[in-house]
């Protein structure tokens, strides 16, 4: 059978891009077909009136092992957020920050009331597996986050006012149903490094991975069908191409449609981007509401331009606010909540952009399956965060290990 490439990768998100790069490095001819107008998938940035608005607020953790291995971090010119969190509670505002990074916030942190030895010790014991070897963590028991914290008697203000509100935005769910093992993996990275964004926006990460030989990536090319044929696999849609192997590197819903793998539950997020003449605070700490489910709808908000001034034009400021989806909260609900969270009036803030991502993150339920099969047989492969873990790290790991599997398949074939 004549083929158009050794491998056709469907989807130019992080997983597809890294998979293509690793295969190219091993000498294979690769084509990448991307339905969108640029590579990046869920990692894109819109430039709106000089503001850089990522398509949904997200953070790059430089401690992610796959990020360290496959990404040129200095090339991204990372801008770090504050190392801590500001919390609105019924008693007022509290700050919990790493005193080594923010010595000036030590007194506020000590006054926060969150450093009670009993709960700190129980939380420390619960977190302990996160600092040991990953294999041991993955081999340990797993259960819902809420049940796991209950069993460990972590049941005080630190959990309910800080940890759970913070995790709601990270996990795109607020009912504690996520795998506790997955949360420990995430917290392991948060303990090791401070999350950041590239100075040019999250898209810079995708752009770096998209540096492939000319002609490798074709945008505006949606694949609607994938079929095994004699000696390889054929993709059809805007283009019809044949490869000795095909890697479906789409989002999980499209992957399920194209290959028949099961689609996971997906958590949704909506991010509002506001332009402000004055920043509502001078810190780059994430702000959350610790008053429980009745407070809302914003799960986190931060002055982006305090962390990364390049996210706003000179003299202006960019504030993000994220809510969970589905939600019927409108702009006025978000502004009312932001008024409370920032203790300023947001009436003069202008909406720069709003990004709705109803399928932002695969939900990771216990027991965590950190490595789902990627080889579907006869030259068909599937990759993406839904095959590994729901994060940039998961997408990269997935792309890299799928490249290894495809390489082995081609060598044998
Ligand atoms: C709002 C939001 C916040 C997030 N926050 C964080 C965070 O703080 N930290 C973190 O680590 N992770 C975060 N993530 C998760 C992270 O962005 C994803 O896990 C990762 O980008 C997934 O990459 P992927 O390559 O697996 O899939 P995708 O990025 O979904 O890539 C799939 C690609 O396939 C293309 N495609 C789909 N169907 C077809 C088709 N039929 N034909 C051709 N192409 C197709 C799509 O256009 C897309 O480009 C967040 C995600 C979102 C949306």
mmCIF file of C-alpha atoms and ligand atoms in Angstrom, residues 9-18 32-44 54-61 64 67 169-172 182 186 190 195-196 202 205 218 220-226 236 238 248-255 257-258 267-271 322 355-362 383-387 389-396 398-399, ligand 1:
data_model
loop_
_atom_site.group_PDB
_atom_site.id
_atom_site.type_symbol
_atom_site.label_atom_id
_atom_site.label_comp_id
_atom_site.label_asym_id
_atom_site.label_seq_id
_atom_site.Cartn_x
_atom_site.Cartn_y
_atom_site.Cartn_z
ATOM 1 C CA UNK A 9 -1.378 12.368 13.902
ATOM 2 C CA UNK A 10 -4.937 13.693 14.243
ATOM 3 C CA UNK A 11 -4.962 16.756 16.510
ATOM 4 C CA UNK A 12 -2.273 19.297 17.325
ATOM 5 C CA UNK A 13 -2.771 19.682 21.061
ATOM 6 C CA UNK A 14 0.227 19.141 23.331
ATOM 7 C CA UNK A 15 -0.058 15.349 23.136
ATOM 8 C CA UNK A 16 -0.235 15.253 19.344
ATOM 9 C CA UNK A 17 2.554 17.787 18.915
ATOM 10 C CA UNK A 18 4.951 16.026 21.254
ATOM 11 C CA UNK A 32 -0.345 16.288 11.711
ATOM 12 C CA UNK A 33 -3.937 17.182 10.810
ATOM 13 C CA UNK A 34 -5.516 19.816 13.041
ATOM 14 C CA UNK A 35 -9.158 20.853 12.823
ATOM 15 C CA UNK A 36 -8.580 24.290 14.360
ATOM 16 C CA UNK A 37 -6.896 27.326 12.839
ATOM 17 C CA UNK A 38 -3.658 26.888 14.826
ATOM 18 C CA UNK A 39 -1.913 24.264 16.944
ATOM 19 C CA UNK A 40 -2.364 24.192 20.715
ATOM 20 C CA UNK A 41 -5.725 22.580 21.381
ATOM 21 C CA UNK A 42 -6.778 23.621 24.863
ATOM 22 C CA UNK A 43 -3.583 25.683 25.198
ATOM 23 C CA UNK A 44 -4.285 28.808 23.191
ATOM 24 C CA UNK A 54 -5.544 32.364 27.627
ATOM 25 C CA UNK A 55 -8.447 30.230 26.457
ATOM 26 C CA UNK A 56 -9.424 29.464 30.000
ATOM 27 C CA UNK A 57 -7.235 30.406 32.948
ATOM 28 C CA UNK A 58 -4.521 27.837 33.352
ATOM 29 C CA UNK A 59 -1.147 27.487 34.986
ATOM 30 C CA UNK A 60 2.064 25.857 33.939
ATOM 31 C CA UNK A 61 3.769 24.069 36.772
ATOM 32 C CA UNK A 64 5.861 18.711 36.115
ATOM 33 C CA UNK A 67 7.537 19.762 31.281
ATOM 34 C CA UNK A 169 -10.864 25.561 40.012
ATOM 35 C CA UNK A 170 -7.946 23.177 39.497
ATOM 36 C CA UNK A 171 -10.136 20.064 39.162
ATOM 37 C CA UNK A 172 -13.243 21.664 37.605
ATOM 38 C CA UNK A 182 -4.472 12.315 41.457
ATOM 39 C CA UNK A 186 -0.990 17.609 41.636
ATOM 40 C CA UNK A 190 2.620 22.555 43.734
ATOM 41 C CA UNK A 195 2.967 27.770 38.938
ATOM 42 C CA UNK A 196 3.546 30.350 36.266
ATOM 43 C CA UNK A 202 0.117 29.867 27.435
ATOM 44 C CA UNK A 205 4.089 26.521 25.205
ATOM 45 C CA UNK A 218 -1.927 21.186 8.376
ATOM 46 C CA UNK A 220 -8.203 23.552 9.138
ATOM 47 C CA UNK A 221 -8.134 19.797 8.455
ATOM 48 C CA UNK A 222 -10.841 18.002 10.414
ATOM 49 C CA UNK A 223 -10.812 14.232 10.376
ATOM 50 C CA UNK A 224 -14.243 12.620 10.438
ATOM 51 C CA UNK A 225 -13.376 8.968 9.970
ATOM 52 C CA UNK A 226 -10.466 6.667 10.765
ATOM 53 C CA UNK A 236 -10.843 10.875 5.929
ATOM 54 C CA UNK A 238 -11.124 17.556 4.912
ATOM 55 C CA UNK A 248 -5.755 10.004 17.287
ATOM 56 C CA UNK A 249 -4.608 12.891 19.499
ATOM 57 C CA UNK A 250 -7.879 14.747 19.727
ATOM 58 C CA UNK A 251 -9.887 15.844 22.733
ATOM 59 C CA UNK A 252 -11.531 12.883 24.530
ATOM 60 C CA UNK A 253 -14.993 13.313 22.994
ATOM 61 C CA UNK A 254 -13.659 13.302 19.418
ATOM 62 C CA UNK A 255 -11.321 10.417 20.288
ATOM 63 C CA UNK A 257 -16.170 9.147 18.216
ATOM 64 C CA UNK A 258 -13.196 8.324 15.992
ATOM 65 C CA UNK A 267 -15.513 19.090 33.912
ATOM 66 C CA UNK A 268 -16.302 22.533 32.545
ATOM 67 C CA UNK A 269 -14.780 25.935 33.298
ATOM 68 C CA UNK A 270 -15.639 29.476 32.256
ATOM 69 C CA UNK A 271 -13.057 32.252 32.494
ATOM 70 C CA UNK A 322 -13.155 31.522 36.727
ATOM 71 C CA UNK A 355 -13.991 31.693 27.427
ATOM 72 C CA UNK A 356 -16.458 28.865 27.919
ATOM 73 C CA UNK A 357 -14.814 25.439 28.105
ATOM 74 C CA UNK A 358 -17.581 22.961 28.927
ATOM 75 C CA UNK A 359 -15.143 20.121 28.207
ATOM 76 C CA UNK A 360 -12.073 21.548 29.886
ATOM 77 C CA UNK A 361 -10.808 18.612 31.920
ATOM 78 C CA UNK A 362 -11.369 14.861 31.995
ATOM 79 C CA UNK A 383 -3.234 9.660 22.935
ATOM 80 C CA UNK A 384 -4.062 12.680 25.079
ATOM 81 C CA UNK A 385 -4.633 13.763 28.665
ATOM 82 C CA UNK A 386 -7.592 11.355 28.895
ATOM 83 C CA UNK A 387 -5.212 8.389 28.468
ATOM 84 C CA UNK A 389 -3.729 12.332 33.706
ATOM 85 C CA UNK A 390 -5.838 15.399 33.256
ATOM 86 C CA UNK A 391 -3.171 18.076 32.931
ATOM 87 C CA UNK A 392 -0.413 19.486 30.756
ATOM 88 C CA UNK A 393 1.824 16.876 32.346
ATOM 89 C CA UNK A 394 -0.608 14.109 31.427
ATOM 90 C CA UNK A 395 -0.911 15.296 27.820
ATOM 91 C CA UNK A 396 2.874 15.428 27.396
ATOM 92 C CA UNK A 398 0.809 10.574 26.855
ATOM 93 C CA UNK A 399 2.250 12.015 23.648
HETATM 94 C C1 LIG B 1 -9.771 26.042 31.080
HETATM 95 C C2 LIG B 1 -8.692 25.024 31.259
HETATM 96 C C3 LIG B 1 -7.838 25.110 32.336
HETATM 97 C C4 LIG B 1 -6.815 24.190 32.488
HETATM 98 N N1 LIG B 1 -5.950 24.354 33.510
HETATM 99 C C5 LIG B 1 -4.865 23.574 33.577
HETATM 100 C C6 LIG B 1 -3.841 23.854 34.514
HETATM 101 O O1 LIG B 1 -3.886 24.861 35.240
HETATM 102 N N2 LIG B 1 -2.769 23.014 34.578
HETATM 103 C C7 LIG B 1 -2.677 21.921 33.763
HETATM 104 O O2 LIG B 1 -1.695 21.189 33.877
HETATM 105 N N3 LIG B 1 -3.629 21.639 32.854
HETATM 106 C C8 LIG B 1 -4.712 22.442 32.736
HETATM 107 N N4 LIG B 1 -5.650 22.203 31.786
HETATM 108 C C9 LIG B 1 -5.585 20.952 31.016
HETATM 109 C C10 LIG B 1 -4.645 20.989 29.826
HETATM 110 O O3 LIG B 1 -4.802 22.162 29.077
HETATM 111 C C11 LIG B 1 -4.985 19.774 28.962
HETATM 112 O O4 LIG B 1 -4.876 18.615 29.767
HETATM 113 C C12 LIG B 1 -4.096 19.597 27.751
HETATM 114 O O5 LIG B 1 -3.919 20.792 27.064
HETATM 115 C C13 LIG B 1 -4.709 18.544 26.842
HETATM 116 O O6 LIG B 1 -3.913 18.369 25.693
HETATM 117 P P1 LIG B 1 -4.280 17.248 24.629
HETATM 118 O O7 LIG B 1 -3.259 17.313 23.570
HETATM 119 O O8 LIG B 1 -4.496 15.962 25.332
HETATM 120 O O9 LIG B 1 -5.722 17.630 24.033
HETATM 121 P P2 LIG B 1 -6.258 18.983 23.296
HETATM 122 O O10 LIG B 1 -5.538 20.162 23.808
HETATM 123 O O11 LIG B 1 -7.722 18.922 23.474
HETATM 124 O O12 LIG B 1 -5.858 18.755 21.795
HETATM 125 C C14 LIG B 1 -6.666 18.059 20.886
HETATM 126 C C15 LIG B 1 -6.538 18.685 19.507
HETATM 127 O O13 LIG B 1 -7.245 17.889 18.560
HETATM 128 C C16 LIG B 1 -7.940 18.726 17.663
HETATM 129 N N5 LIG B 1 -9.054 17.952 17.118
HETATM 130 C C17 LIG B 1 -10.176 17.540 17.766
HETATM 131 N N6 LIG B 1 -10.946 16.822 16.925
HETATM 132 C C18 LIG B 1 -10.300 16.782 15.745
HETATM 133 C C19 LIG B 1 -10.602 16.165 14.495
HETATM 134 N N7 LIG B 1 -11.707 15.446 14.323
HETATM 135 N N8 LIG B 1 -9.731 16.318 13.469
HETATM 136 C C20 LIG B 1 -8.584 17.029 13.623
HETATM 137 N N9 LIG B 1 -8.242 17.638 14.817
HETATM 138 C C21 LIG B 1 -9.098 17.506 15.855
HETATM 139 C C22 LIG B 1 -8.380 19.894 18.538
HETATM 140 O O14 LIG B 1 -8.704 21.031 17.754
HETATM 141 C C23 LIG B 1 -7.145 20.073 19.408
HETATM 142 O O15 LIG B 1 -6.231 20.962 18.821
HETATM 143 C C24 LIG B 1 -6.689 23.106 31.586
HETATM 144 C C25 LIG B 1 -7.553 23.001 30.503
HETATM 145 C C26 LIG B 1 -8.530 23.967 30.325
HETATM 146 C C27 LIG B 1 -9.413 23.875 29.099
#
